[in-house]
Coordinates of N, CA, C and O and ligand atoms in Angstrom, one line a residue:
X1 N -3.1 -42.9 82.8 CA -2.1 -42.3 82.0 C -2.6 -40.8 81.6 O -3.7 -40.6 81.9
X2 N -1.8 -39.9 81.1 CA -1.8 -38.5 81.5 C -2.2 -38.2 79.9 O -1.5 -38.4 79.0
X3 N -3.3 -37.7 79.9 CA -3.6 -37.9 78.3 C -3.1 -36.2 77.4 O -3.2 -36.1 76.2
X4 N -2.8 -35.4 78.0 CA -2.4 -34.1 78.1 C -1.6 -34.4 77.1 O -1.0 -35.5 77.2
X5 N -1.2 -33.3 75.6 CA 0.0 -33.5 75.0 C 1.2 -32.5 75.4 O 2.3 -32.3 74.9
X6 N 0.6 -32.0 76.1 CA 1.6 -31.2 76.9 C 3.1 -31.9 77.7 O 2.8 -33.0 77.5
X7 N 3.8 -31.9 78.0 CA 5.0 -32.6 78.3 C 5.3 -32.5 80.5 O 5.4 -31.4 81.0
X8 N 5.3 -33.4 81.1 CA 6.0 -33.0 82.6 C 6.2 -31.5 82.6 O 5.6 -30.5 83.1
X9 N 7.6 -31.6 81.8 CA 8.6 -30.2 82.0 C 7.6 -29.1 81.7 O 7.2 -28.7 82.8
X10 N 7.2 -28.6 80.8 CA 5.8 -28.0 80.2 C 4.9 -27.5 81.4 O 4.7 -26.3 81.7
X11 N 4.4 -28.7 82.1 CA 3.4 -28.1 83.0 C 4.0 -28.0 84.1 O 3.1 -27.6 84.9
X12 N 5.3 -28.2 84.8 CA 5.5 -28.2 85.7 C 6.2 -26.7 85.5 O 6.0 -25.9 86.4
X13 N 7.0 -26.3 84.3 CA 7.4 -24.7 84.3 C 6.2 -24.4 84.0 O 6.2 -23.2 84.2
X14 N 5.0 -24.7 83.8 CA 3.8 -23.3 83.5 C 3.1 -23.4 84.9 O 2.2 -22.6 84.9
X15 N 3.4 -24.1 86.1 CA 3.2 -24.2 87.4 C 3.5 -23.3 87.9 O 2.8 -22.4 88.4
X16 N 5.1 -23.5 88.0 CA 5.5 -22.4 88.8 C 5.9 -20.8 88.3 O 6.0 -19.8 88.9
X17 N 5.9 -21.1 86.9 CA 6.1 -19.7 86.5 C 4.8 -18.6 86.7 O 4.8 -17.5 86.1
X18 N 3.6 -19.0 87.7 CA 2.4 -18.7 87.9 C 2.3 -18.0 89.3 O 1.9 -16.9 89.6
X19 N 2.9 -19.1 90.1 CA 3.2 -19.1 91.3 C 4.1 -18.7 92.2 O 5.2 -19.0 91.8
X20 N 4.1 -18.3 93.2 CA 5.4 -18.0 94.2 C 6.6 -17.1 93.7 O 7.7 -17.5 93.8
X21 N 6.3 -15.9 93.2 CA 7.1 -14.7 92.8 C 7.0 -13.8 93.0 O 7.1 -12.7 92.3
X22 N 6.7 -14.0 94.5 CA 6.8 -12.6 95.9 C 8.1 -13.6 97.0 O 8.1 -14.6 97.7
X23 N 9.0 -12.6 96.8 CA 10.4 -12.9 97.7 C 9.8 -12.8 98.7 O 8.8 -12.1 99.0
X24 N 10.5 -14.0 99.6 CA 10.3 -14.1 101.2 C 11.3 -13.6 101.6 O 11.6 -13.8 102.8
X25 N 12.4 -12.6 100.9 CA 13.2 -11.6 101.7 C 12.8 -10.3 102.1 O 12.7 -9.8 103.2
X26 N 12.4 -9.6 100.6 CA 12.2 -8.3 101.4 C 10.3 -8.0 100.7 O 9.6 -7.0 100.6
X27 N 10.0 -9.2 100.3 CA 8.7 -9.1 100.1 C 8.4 -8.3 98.8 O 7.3 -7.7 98.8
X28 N 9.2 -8.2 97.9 CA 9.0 -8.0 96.4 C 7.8 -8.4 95.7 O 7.6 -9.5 96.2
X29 N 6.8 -8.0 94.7 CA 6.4 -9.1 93.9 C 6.7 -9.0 92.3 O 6.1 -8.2 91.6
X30 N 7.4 -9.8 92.0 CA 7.7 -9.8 91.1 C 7.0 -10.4 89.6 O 7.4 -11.2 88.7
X31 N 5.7 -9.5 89.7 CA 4.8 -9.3 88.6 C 5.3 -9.4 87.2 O 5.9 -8.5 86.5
X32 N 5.0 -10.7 86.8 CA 5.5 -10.6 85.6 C 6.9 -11.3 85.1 O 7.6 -11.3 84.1
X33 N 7.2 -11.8 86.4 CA 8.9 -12.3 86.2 C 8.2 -13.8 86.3 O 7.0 -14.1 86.2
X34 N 9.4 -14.8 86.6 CA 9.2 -16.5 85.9 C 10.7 -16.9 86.9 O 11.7 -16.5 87.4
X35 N 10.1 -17.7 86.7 CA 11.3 -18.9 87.5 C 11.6 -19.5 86.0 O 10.8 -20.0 85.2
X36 N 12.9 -19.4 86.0 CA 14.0 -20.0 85.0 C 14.0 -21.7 85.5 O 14.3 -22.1 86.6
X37 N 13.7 -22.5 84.2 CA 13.7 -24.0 84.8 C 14.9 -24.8 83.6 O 15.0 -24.4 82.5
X38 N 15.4 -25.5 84.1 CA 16.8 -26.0 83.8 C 16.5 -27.6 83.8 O 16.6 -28.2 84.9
X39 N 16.0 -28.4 82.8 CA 16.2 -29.7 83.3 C 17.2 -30.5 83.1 O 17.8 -30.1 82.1
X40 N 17.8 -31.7 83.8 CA 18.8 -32.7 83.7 C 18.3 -34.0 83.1 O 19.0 -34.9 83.1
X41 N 17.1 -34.1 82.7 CA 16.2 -35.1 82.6 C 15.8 -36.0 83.5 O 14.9 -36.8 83.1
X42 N 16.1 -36.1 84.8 CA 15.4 -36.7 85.7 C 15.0 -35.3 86.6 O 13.8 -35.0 86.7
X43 N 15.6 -34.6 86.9 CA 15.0 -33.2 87.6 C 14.6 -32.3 86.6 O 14.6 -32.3 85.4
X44 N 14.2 -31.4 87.5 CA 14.0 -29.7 86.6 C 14.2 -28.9 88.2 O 13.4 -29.0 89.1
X45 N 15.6 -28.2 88.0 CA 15.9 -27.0 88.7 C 15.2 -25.6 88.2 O 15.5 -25.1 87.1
X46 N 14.3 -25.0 89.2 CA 14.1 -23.9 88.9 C 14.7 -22.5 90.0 O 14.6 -22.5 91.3
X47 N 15.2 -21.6 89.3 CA 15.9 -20.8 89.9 C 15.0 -19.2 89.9 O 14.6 -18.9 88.8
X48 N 14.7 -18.3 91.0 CA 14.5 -17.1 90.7 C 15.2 -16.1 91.3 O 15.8 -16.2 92.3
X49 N 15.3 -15.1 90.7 CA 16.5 -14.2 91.0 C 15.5 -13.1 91.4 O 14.7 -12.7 90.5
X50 N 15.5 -12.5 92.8 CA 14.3 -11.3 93.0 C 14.8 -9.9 92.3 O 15.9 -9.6 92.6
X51 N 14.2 -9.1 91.6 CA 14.7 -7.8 91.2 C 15.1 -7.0 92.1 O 16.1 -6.3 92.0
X52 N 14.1 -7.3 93.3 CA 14.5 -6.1 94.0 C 16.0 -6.5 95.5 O 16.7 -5.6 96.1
X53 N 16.2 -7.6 95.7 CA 17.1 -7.9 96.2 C 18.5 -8.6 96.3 O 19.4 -8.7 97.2
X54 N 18.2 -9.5 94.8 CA 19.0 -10.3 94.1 C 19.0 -11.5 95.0 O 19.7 -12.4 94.6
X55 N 18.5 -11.8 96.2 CA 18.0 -13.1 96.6 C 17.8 -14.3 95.4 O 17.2 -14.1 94.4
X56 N 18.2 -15.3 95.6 CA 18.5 -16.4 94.6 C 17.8 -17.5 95.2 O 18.4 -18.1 96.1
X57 N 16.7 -17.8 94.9 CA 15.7 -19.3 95.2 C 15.6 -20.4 94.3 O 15.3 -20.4 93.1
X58 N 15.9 -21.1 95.1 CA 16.0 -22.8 93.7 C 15.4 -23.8 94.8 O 15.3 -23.9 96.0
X59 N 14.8 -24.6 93.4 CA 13.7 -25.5 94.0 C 14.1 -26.9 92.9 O 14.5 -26.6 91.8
X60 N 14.0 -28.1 93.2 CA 14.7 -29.0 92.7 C 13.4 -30.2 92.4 O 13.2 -31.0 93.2
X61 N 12.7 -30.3 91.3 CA 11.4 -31.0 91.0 C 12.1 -32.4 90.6 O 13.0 -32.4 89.8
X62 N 11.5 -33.5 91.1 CA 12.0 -34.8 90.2 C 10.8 -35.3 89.7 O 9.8 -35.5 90.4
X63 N 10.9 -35.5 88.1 CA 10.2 -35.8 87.3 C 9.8 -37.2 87.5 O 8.7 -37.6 87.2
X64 N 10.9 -38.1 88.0 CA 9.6 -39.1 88.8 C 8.7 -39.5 89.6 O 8.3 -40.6 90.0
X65 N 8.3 -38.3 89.7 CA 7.3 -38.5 91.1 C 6.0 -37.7 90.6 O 5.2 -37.1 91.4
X66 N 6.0 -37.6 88.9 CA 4.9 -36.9 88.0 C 4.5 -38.2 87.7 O 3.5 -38.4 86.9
Ligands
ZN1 ZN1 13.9 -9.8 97.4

């Protein structure tokens, strides 16, 4: 059992908001920006919007599989 009082949603936005925020379009890095995470209670949709090309990436986490 996950003894952390931290919550799923919690660590899985402080995961990616760390991670993967250099666009694989025109190769941006978006220093300092965050993936917006949305959950439904069994998912968490996270969406990033690149500054420099408005490219839109979503990634679809299911919290059952934490
Ligand atoms: Zn871009």
């Amino acid at each position: 059992m996950a003894t952390s009082p931290r919550s799923p949603f919690e660590r899985l936005q402080s995961r990616y908001s760390e991670v993967d925020l250099v666009c694989p379009k025109c190769g941006y890095d978006d220093d300092g920006g965050s993936w917006q995470a949305v959950t439904t209670g069994k998912t968490v949709e996270y969406r990033h919007v690149c500054p420099g090309c408005g490219a839109i990436r979503r990634r679809t986490v299911s919290l059952d599989h934490e």
